Amino acid sequence: MKKVIVTGDRPTGRMHLGHYFGSLQNRVKMQHDYETYILIADVQALTDNFDNPKKIRENVRELVLDYLGAGIDPKVASIYIQSMVPEIAELTIYLSNLVTVARLYRNPTTKFEAMQKKELFGEEGSSLTYGFLGYPVSQTADILALGGEVVPVGEDQIPHIEQAREIARKFNKTYGEVFVEPEYVLSPNPRIKGLDGSEKMSKSLGNAIYLADNEEQITKKVMGAITDPNKIKKDDLANPDVCMVYYYHKLVTPKEELTKICSECKSGSRGCVACKKELVASMLAYLKPIQERRKYYEERPEEVDRILLEGTAKAQKQAKIIMAKVKDAMKIDYFKEEDRN
Ligand code: TRP
C-alpha cells in the first residue's frame, strides 16, 4: 500500500518560484509514489485574514491553477478545500486538549509570523487571536484527519510538523494507537534566495517571480538582480558564486550551459547585461510548460471545479473513516451495538 501524503498551502496569493523550487516541484515528483492529498487551506488562511474573506475566496481557484500548472496531476493527487471537510474542524477541537498554550507560544513559525505583522505574541499578552495561536493544531488535524504520513513542505513548516508529531504521539498514548507520526520531507532546495540577494523569495519582500509572470515582468525583475559587486566594467573578472543571476541560472538553465557561463564570468568575457538576458530567456523557457498548462485550465473553469469537487469528495470519504477510529478511541461513539446489550 502506498503511504499517504498530505500537504497544502494557504490561498492568499499567487505561487512564485520560491514555492515552486521549495516544495511544489518535490510534490510533483512524489505524487505518483504516494497517495497524495493537497489541501487549499482556506480555514488556516482565515486565521489571520478573518476580516478579508474576499481575498481568500478569490485565491482558491488561483491556487488550484498554480498547482495544475506546476504539474500536480489530478488523476493521482486529490486537491481539496479544507473548509469542506468538517471532520478537520472537529478533530481540531479534540486535538486542542493535547497541546498546552505555553507550547503554542513556543512555535517559532507562528512567533516569526507575529513579529512580521508587528503583533504582540507571548503568554504575557498577545494581540493575536486564539484561532491564530492555535492554527498549528488545526494544521495537525489537516494532516491526521486524512491519515497523512509524509508531508512535503518548505523549511518554514518544520516547526508545525514537529508539533503535529508531538500531538499524534500524545493522542496515541492517551487514547490508543490511531495515528502515524507524520514526517516532513524537504525538497533539494528548501529555501530559494531572492534575486535582490535576500535570504528568501517572498511576496512580502516584493522580490518574487510568479509562475504566471510574463516576459515583461520577468525582464524587469531579472534586470534588477544583484551581481558580484566587484564587477564594475563589462570585462572585469567576477565570481559567479556571489551573483544572484548565476544562482538562478543554476535553477533554470540547462546544465550543459552552466560551465560555459561560469568560466566566461570568471574570465571577464561575459557582461552582466547579456548574462541577465540569457537568464530571462531560460526562465521563460522553463516556465513555458507550466504557463501553458495553467492557461489550459484557466480556459476550462468547469474542469477545474470538477477537479476540486472530486478531490474534496475523496478527502471527505477518507476523513470519515479516520474520524470513526478517533471517536472509537476517545469513547465518544455512543450508539454501537455493544451499548445496546
Ligand atoms: N501552513 C502551510 C503554509 O502556510 C499550509 C498548510 C496548511 C499545510 N495545512 C497544511 C501544509 C498541512 C502542510 C500540511 O504554507
Tab-separated table of C-alpha atoms and ligand atoms in Angstrom:
chain	number	residue	atom	x	y	z
A	1	MET	CA	0.000	0.000	0.000
A	2	LYS	CA	1.171	3.486	-0.826
A	3	LYS	CA	1.960	5.883	2.001
A	4	VAL	CA	-0.260	8.951	2.350
A	5	ILE	CA	0.990	12.449	1.590
A	6	VAL	CA	-0.893	15.425	2.969
A	7	THR	CA	0.312	18.911	2.177
A	8	GLY	CA	-1.043	22.228	1.055
A	9	ASP	CA	-0.977	25.995	1.040
A	10	ARG	CA	-2.994	28.965	2.163
A	11	PRO	CA	-4.920	30.593	-0.669
A	12	THR	CA	-3.579	34.095	-0.084
A	13	GLY	CA	-1.821	34.849	-3.377
A	14	ARG	CA	-0.088	33.561	-6.455
A	15	MET	CA	2.652	30.935	-6.261
A	16	HIS	CA	6.186	32.056	-7.048
A	17	LEU	CA	9.491	30.363	-7.851
A	18	GLY	CA	10.266	30.120	-4.123
A	19	HIS	CA	7.170	27.934	-3.685
A	20	TYR	CA	7.956	26.019	-6.846
A	21	PHE	CA	11.543	25.035	-6.043
A	22	GLY	CA	10.923	24.984	-2.291
A	23	SER	CA	8.094	22.453	-2.344
A	24	LEU	CA	5.811	22.265	-5.403
A	25	GLN	CA	8.395	20.589	-7.615
A	26	ASN	CA	9.007	17.981	-4.958
A	27	ARG	CA	5.284	17.260	-4.621
A	28	VAL	CA	5.017	16.842	-8.377
A	29	LYS	CA	7.863	14.351	-8.274
A	30	MET	CA	6.405	12.427	-5.319
A	31	GLN	CA	2.738	12.336	-6.352
A	32	HIS	CA	2.991	9.067	-8.280
A	33	ASP	CA	4.624	7.113	-5.491
A	34	TYR	CA	2.223	8.171	-2.733
A	35	GLU	CA	-1.476	8.555	-2.206
A	36	THR	CA	-1.466	12.334	-2.405
A	37	TYR	CA	-3.849	14.864	-0.848
A	38	ILE	CA	-3.207	18.558	-1.375
A	39	LEU	CA	-5.290	20.964	0.618
A	40	ILE	CA	-6.314	24.504	-0.075
A	41	ALA	CA	-6.008	25.777	3.497
A	42	ASP	CA	-8.814	28.345	3.469
A	43	VAL	CA	-9.628	27.881	7.164
A	44	GLN	CA	-5.991	28.462	8.097
A	45	ALA	CA	-5.801	31.480	5.766
A	46	LEU	CA	-8.772	32.966	7.619
A	47	THR	CA	-6.942	32.790	10.956
A	48	ASP	CA	-5.075	35.947	10.049
A	49	ASN	CA	-7.381	37.190	7.297
A	50	PHE	CA	-10.700	36.699	9.103
A	51	ASP	CA	-11.696	40.242	8.150
A	52	ASN	CA	-10.851	39.762	4.470
A	53	PRO	CA	-12.756	36.686	3.287
A	54	LYS	CA	-12.948	38.060	-0.253
A	55	LYS	CA	-9.180	37.759	-0.653
A	56	ILE	CA	-9.238	34.101	0.384
A	57	ARG	CA	-12.174	33.264	-1.847
A	58	GLU	CA	-10.552	34.889	-4.867
A	59	ASN	CA	-7.348	32.966	-4.383
A	60	VAL	CA	-8.801	29.459	-4.034
A	61	ARG	CA	-9.064	28.834	-7.769
A	62	GLU	CA	-5.852	30.749	-8.494
A	63	LEU	CA	-4.029	28.344	-6.220
A	64	VAL	CA	-5.586	25.356	-7.965
A	65	LEU	CA	-4.455	26.776	-11.311
A	66	ASP	CA	-0.915	27.204	-9.980
A	67	TYR	CA	-0.943	23.588	-8.761
A	68	LEU	CA	-2.198	22.232	-12.065
A	69	GLY	CA	0.230	24.424	-13.975
A	70	ALA	CA	3.141	23.236	-11.857
A	71	GLY	CA	2.274	19.670	-12.790
A	72	ILE	CA	0.100	18.342	-9.988
A	73	ASP	CA	-1.828	15.611	-11.772
A	74	PRO	CA	-5.472	15.448	-10.692
A	75	LYS	CA	-5.594	11.818	-11.799
A	76	VAL	CA	-3.237	10.818	-8.991
A	77	ALA	CA	-3.476	13.685	-6.490
A	78	SER	CA	-6.652	14.894	-4.772
A	79	ILE	CA	-6.882	18.651	-4.364
A	80	TYR	CA	-9.411	19.549	-1.673
A	81	ILE	CA	-10.811	22.548	0.178
A	82	GLN	CA	-10.161	22.487	3.914
A	83	SER	CA	-13.465	24.080	4.989
A	84	MET	CA	-15.409	21.474	3.025
A	85	VAL	CA	-14.062	18.664	5.182
A	86	PRO	CA	-15.725	19.485	8.525
A	87	GLU	CA	-14.071	16.455	10.183
A	88	ILE	CA	-10.878	18.531	10.177
A	89	ALA	CA	-12.523	21.224	12.307
A	90	GLU	CA	-13.969	18.562	14.563
A	91	LEU	CA	-10.633	16.860	15.053
A	92	THR	CA	-9.010	20.236	15.763
A	93	ILE	CA	-11.223	20.574	18.857
A	94	TYR	CA	-10.226	17.172	20.214
A	95	LEU	CA	-6.534	17.708	19.491
A	96	SER	CA	-6.546	21.111	21.163
A	97	ASN	CA	-6.779	19.343	24.534
A	98	LEU	CA	-3.441	17.688	23.846
A	99	VAL	CA	-1.293	20.777	23.497
A	100	THR	CA	-0.531	23.421	26.092
A	101	VAL	CA	-0.887	27.122	25.485
A	102	ALA	CA	2.777	27.521	26.531
A	103	ARG	CA	3.830	25.092	23.807
A	104	LEU	CA	1.878	27.022	21.180
A	105	TYR	CA	3.670	30.219	22.168
A	106	ARG	CA	6.993	28.453	21.637
A	107	ASN	CA	6.313	27.637	17.975
A	108	PRO	CA	8.993	29.603	16.085
A	109	THR	CA	6.961	29.909	12.876
A	110	THR	CA	3.871	31.477	14.468
A	111	LYS	CA	6.224	33.623	16.558
A	112	PHE	CA	8.001	34.820	13.410
A	113	GLU	CA	4.720	35.497	11.608
A	114	ALA	CA	3.505	37.550	14.564
A	115	MET	CA	6.742	39.536	14.539
A	116	GLN	CA	6.405	40.219	10.806
A	117	LYS	CA	2.936	41.575	11.460
A	118	LYS	CA	4.276	43.615	14.400
A	119	GLU	CA	1.807	41.883	16.710
A	120	LEU	CA	2.394	41.020	20.370
A	121	PHE	CA	2.881	37.314	20.874
A	122	GLY	CA	3.560	35.664	24.191
A	123	GLU	CA	1.955	34.459	27.368
A	124	GLU	CA	2.268	37.904	28.980
A	125	GLY	CA	-0.123	39.242	26.405
A	126	SER	CA	-0.952	38.733	22.797
A	127	SER	CA	-2.740	40.912	20.298
A	128	LEU	CA	-3.455	37.860	18.160
A	129	THR	CA	-6.491	35.654	18.324
A	130	TYR	CA	-6.998	32.230	19.810
A	131	GLY	CA	-7.544	31.000	16.243
A	132	PHE	CA	-4.156	32.240	15.080
A	133	LEU	CA	-2.312	30.888	18.107
A	134	GLY	CA	-3.968	27.535	17.568
A	135	TYR	CA	-3.563	27.168	13.827
A	136	PRO	CA	-0.733	24.629	14.218
A	137	VAL	CA	-3.325	22.400	15.939
A	138	SER	CA	-5.683	22.762	13.028
A	139	GLN	CA	-2.767	22.068	10.664
A	140	THR	CA	-2.128	18.891	12.659
A	141	ALA	CA	-5.762	17.956	12.100
A	142	ASP	CA	-5.376	18.659	8.358
A	143	ILE	CA	-2.701	16.010	8.270
A	144	LEU	CA	-4.049	13.459	10.756
A	145	ALA	CA	-7.702	13.560	9.624
A	146	LEU	CA	-6.542	12.198	6.286
A	147	GLY	CA	-4.088	9.708	7.704
A	148	GLY	CA	-1.112	11.742	6.470
A	149	GLU	CA	2.264	10.077	6.939
A	150	VAL	CA	4.541	12.176	4.763
A	151	VAL	CA	4.381	15.973	4.423
A	152	PRO	CA	6.464	17.611	1.675
A	153	VAL	CA	6.886	21.272	2.662
A	154	GLY	CA	9.225	24.238	2.693
A	155	GLU	CA	11.547	24.672	5.650
A	156	ASP	CA	9.394	27.262	7.464
A	157	GLN	CA	6.869	24.478	8.083
A	158	ILE	CA	9.196	22.206	10.069
A	159	PRO	CA	8.055	23.525	13.487
A	160	HIS	CA	4.435	22.793	12.557
A	161	ILE	CA	5.200	19.231	11.547
A	162	GLU	CA	7.203	18.693	14.721
A	163	GLN	CA	4.238	19.911	16.695
A	164	ALA	CA	1.968	17.588	14.709
A	165	ARG	CA	4.221	14.662	15.636
A	166	GLU	CA	4.020	15.545	19.321
A	167	ILE	CA	0.245	15.808	19.186
A	168	ALA	CA	-0.101	12.490	17.328
A	169	ARG	CA	2.153	10.819	19.908
A	170	LYS	CA	0.155	12.284	22.795
A	171	PHE	CA	-3.116	11.143	21.215
A	172	ASN	CA	-1.832	7.606	20.748
A	173	LYS	CA	-0.540	7.476	24.318
A	174	THR	CA	-3.760	8.848	25.763
A	175	TYR	CA	-6.414	7.046	23.702
A	176	GLY	CA	-4.627	4.236	21.863
A	177	GLU	CA	-2.756	3.931	18.569
A	178	VAL	CA	-4.688	5.670	15.811
A	179	PHE	CA	-2.195	7.962	14.090
A	180	VAL	CA	1.142	7.623	12.380
A	181	GLU	CA	3.539	10.389	13.432
A	182	PRO	CA	3.864	12.359	10.194
A	183	GLU	CA	7.292	13.120	8.752
A	184	TYR	CA	8.224	16.191	6.773
A	185	VAL	CA	10.180	15.952	3.547
A	186	LEU	CA	12.186	18.933	2.336
A	187	SER	CA	12.908	19.497	-1.308
A	188	PRO	CA	16.529	19.630	-2.535
A	189	ASN	CA	16.306	23.461	-2.399
A	190	PRO	CA	14.138	24.096	0.641
A	191	ARG	CA	14.748	27.846	0.580
A	192	ILE	CA	15.218	29.970	-2.517
A	193	LYS	CA	17.007	33.306	-2.228
A	194	GLY	CA	15.597	36.436	-3.852
A	195	LEU	CA	17.139	37.981	-6.974
A	196	ASP	CA	17.779	41.004	-4.754
A	197	GLY	CA	20.099	38.869	-2.630
A	198	SER	CA	17.650	38.451	0.305
A	199	GLU	CA	17.673	35.142	2.094
A	200	LYS	CA	14.211	34.293	0.854
A	201	MET	CA	11.984	34.897	-2.128
A	202	SER	CA	8.717	36.120	-0.716
A	203	LYS	CA	5.693	38.125	-1.644
A	204	SER	CA	6.065	40.367	1.403
A	205	LEU	CA	9.654	41.238	0.469
A	206	GLY	CA	8.469	42.234	-3.006
A	207	ASN	CA	11.156	40.127	-4.694
A	208	ALA	CA	9.023	37.292	-6.034
A	209	ILE	CA	8.880	35.952	-9.581
A	210	TYR	CA	5.456	34.423	-10.019
A	211	LEU	CA	4.775	31.257	-12.005
A	212	ALA	CA	2.312	33.272	-14.070
A	213	ASP	CA	4.612	36.285	-14.721
A	214	ASN	CA	5.009	37.354	-18.354
A	215	GLU	CA	8.176	38.300	-20.251
A	216	GLU	CA	7.970	41.972	-19.366
A	217	GLN	CA	7.546	41.312	-15.654
A	218	ILE	CA	10.359	38.756	-15.587
A	219	THR	CA	12.718	41.010	-17.558
A	220	LYS	CA	12.145	43.884	-15.156
A	221	LYS	CA	12.856	41.699	-12.125
A	222	VAL	CA	15.914	39.972	-13.596
A	223	MET	CA	17.478	43.234	-14.800
A	224	GLY	CA	17.408	44.482	-11.205
A	225	ALA	CA	19.198	41.404	-9.832
A	226	ILE	CA	22.277	41.696	-7.626
A	227	THR	CA	25.543	40.614	-9.280
A	228	ASP	CA	29.135	40.421	-7.981
A	229	PRO	CA	29.709	43.922	-6.521
A	230	ASN	CA	33.398	43.750	-7.547
A	231	LYS	CA	32.494	43.555	-11.205
A	232	ILE	CA	32.065	47.095	-12.407
A	233	LYS	CA	33.064	47.037	-16.055
A	234	LYS	CA	31.819	44.502	-18.585
A	235	ASP	CA	35.189	42.725	-18.866
A	236	ASP	CA	36.108	42.700	-15.148
A	237	LEU	CA	36.735	39.210	-13.778
A	238	ALA	CA	33.947	38.113	-11.432
A	239	ASN	CA	32.869	35.432	-9.010
A	240	PRO	CA	29.622	33.705	-10.064
A	241	ASP	CA	29.216	32.231	-6.597
A	242	VAL	CA	28.249	35.612	-5.151
A	243	CYS	CA	25.972	36.519	-8.072
A	244	MET	CA	22.205	36.108	-7.888
A	245	VAL	CA	21.973	35.831	-11.666
A	246	TYR	CA	24.191	32.757	-11.626
A	247	TYR	CA	22.258	31.393	-8.640
A	248	TYR	CA	19.101	31.489	-10.780
A	249	HIS	CA	20.894	30.153	-13.851
A	250	LYS	CA	21.648	27.079	-11.767
A	251	LEU	CA	17.925	26.613	-11.160
A	252	VAL	CA	16.557	27.153	-14.661
A	253	THR	CA	19.337	26.962	-17.248
A	254	PRO	CA	20.281	23.605	-18.814
A	255	LYS	CA	23.336	22.065	-17.088
A	256	GLU	CA	25.424	21.979	-20.294
A	257	GLU	CA	25.413	25.767	-20.472
A	258	LEU	CA	26.344	26.385	-16.858
A	259	THR	CA	30.036	25.538	-17.216
A	260	LYS	CA	30.333	27.988	-20.081
A	261	ILE	CA	28.524	30.761	-18.190
A	262	CYS	CA	30.689	30.172	-15.167
A	263	SER	CA	34.027	30.202	-16.982
A	264	GLU	CA	33.110	33.232	-19.107
A	265	CYS	CA	32.093	35.120	-15.972
A	266	LYS	CA	35.339	34.237	-14.195
A	267	SER	CA	37.492	35.195	-17.180
A	268	GLY	CA	35.738	38.511	-17.831
A	269	SER	CA	34.414	37.567	-21.254
A	270	ARG	CA	30.741	37.813	-20.223
A	271	GLY	CA	28.929	41.019	-19.383
A	272	CYS	CA	26.196	41.049	-16.735
A	273	VAL	CA	23.556	42.515	-19.035
A	274	ALA	CA	23.978	39.747	-21.608
A	275	CYS	CA	24.015	37.210	-18.800
A	276	LYS	CA	20.751	38.593	-17.413
A	277	LYS	CA	19.143	38.485	-20.852
A	278	GLU	CA	20.089	34.838	-21.126
A	279	LEU	CA	18.581	34.235	-17.716
A	280	VAL	CA	15.298	35.817	-18.818
A	281	ALA	CA	15.265	33.507	-21.838
A	282	SER	CA	15.951	30.382	-19.759
A	283	MET	CA	13.391	31.364	-17.179
A	284	LEU	CA	10.734	31.866	-19.840
A	285	ALA	CA	11.625	28.537	-21.419
A	286	TYR	CA	11.492	26.874	-18.014
A	287	LEU	CA	8.112	28.402	-17.182
A	288	LYS	CA	6.597	27.795	-20.629
A	289	PRO	CA	5.108	24.329	-19.997
A	290	ILE	CA	3.887	25.476	-16.576
A	291	GLN	CA	2.198	28.532	-18.051
A	292	GLU	CA	0.712	26.560	-20.923
A	293	ARG	CA	-0.845	24.037	-18.563
A	294	ARG	CA	-2.103	26.878	-16.351
A	295	LYS	CA	-3.703	28.540	-19.364
A	296	TYR	CA	-5.330	25.285	-20.461
A	297	TYR	CA	-7.141	25.042	-17.136
A	298	GLU	CA	-7.794	28.769	-16.898
A	299	GLU	CA	-9.839	28.429	-20.075
A	300	ARG	CA	-11.754	25.452	-18.655
A	301	PRO	CA	-13.240	26.592	-15.318
A	302	GLU	CA	-15.763	23.711	-15.270
A	303	GLU	CA	-12.911	21.242	-15.406
A	304	VAL	CA	-11.184	22.992	-12.509
A	305	ASP	CA	-14.403	22.863	-10.493
A	306	ARG	CA	-14.788	19.187	-11.232
A	307	ILE	CA	-11.212	18.519	-10.083
A	308	LEU	CA	-11.858	20.397	-6.844
A	309	LEU	CA	-15.171	18.693	-6.167
A	310	GLU	CA	-13.827	15.222	-6.879
A	311	GLY	CA	-10.697	15.818	-4.795
A	312	THR	CA	-12.781	17.152	-1.941
A	313	ALA	CA	-15.186	14.206	-2.100
A	314	LYS	CA	-12.254	11.815	-1.845
A	315	ALA	CA	-10.825	13.689	1.122
A	316	GLN	CA	-14.241	13.699	2.824
A	317	LYS	CA	-14.512	9.958	2.447
A	318	GLN	CA	-11.067	9.369	3.905
A	319	ALA	CA	-11.671	11.799	6.803
A	320	LYS	CA	-14.918	9.993	7.731
A	321	ILE	CA	-13.096	6.672	8.017
A	322	ILE	CA	-10.414	8.168	10.227
A	323	MET	CA	-12.828	10.140	12.407
A	324	ALA	CA	-14.710	6.921	13.154
A	325	LYS	CA	-11.453	5.481	14.531
A	326	VAL	CA	-10.805	8.667	16.518
A	327	LYS	CA	-14.246	8.584	18.115
A	328	ASP	CA	-13.936	4.921	18.897
A	329	ALA	CA	-10.563	5.502	20.595
A	330	MET	CA	-11.933	8.514	22.500
A	331	LYS	CA	-15.054	6.614	23.558
A	332	ILE	CA	-17.399	9.192	22.093
A	333	ASP	CA	-19.156	6.802	19.739
A	334	TYR	CA	-22.340	6.300	21.744
A	335	PHE	CA	-24.518	4.164	19.558
A	336	LYS	CA	-22.586	1.000	18.931
A	337	GLU	CA	-24.092	-2.472	19.069
A	338	GLU	CA	-22.440	-3.153	22.427
A	339	ASP	CA	-24.118	-0.099	24.032
A	340	ARG	CA	-27.486	-1.714	23.440
A	341	ASN	CA	-26.618	-5.052	25.008
B	1	TRP	N1	0.919	26.247	6.843
B	1	TRP	C1	1.065	25.943	5.449
B	1	TRP	C2	1.585	27.204	4.742
B	1	TRP	O1	1.446	28.284	5.251
B	1	TRP	C3	-0.207	25.480	4.788
B	1	TRP	C4	-0.793	24.220	5.358
B	1	TRP	C5	-1.995	24.119	5.982
B	1	TRP	C6	-0.222	22.904	5.338
B	1	TRP	N2	-2.226	22.834	6.359
B	1	TRP	C7	-1.175	22.059	5.976
B	1	TRP	C8	0.970	22.360	4.856
B	1	TRP	C9	-0.943	20.683	6.152
B	1	TRP	C10	1.201	21.002	5.028
B	1	TRP	C11	0.259	20.179	5.680
B	1	TRP	O2	2.103	27.096	3.660
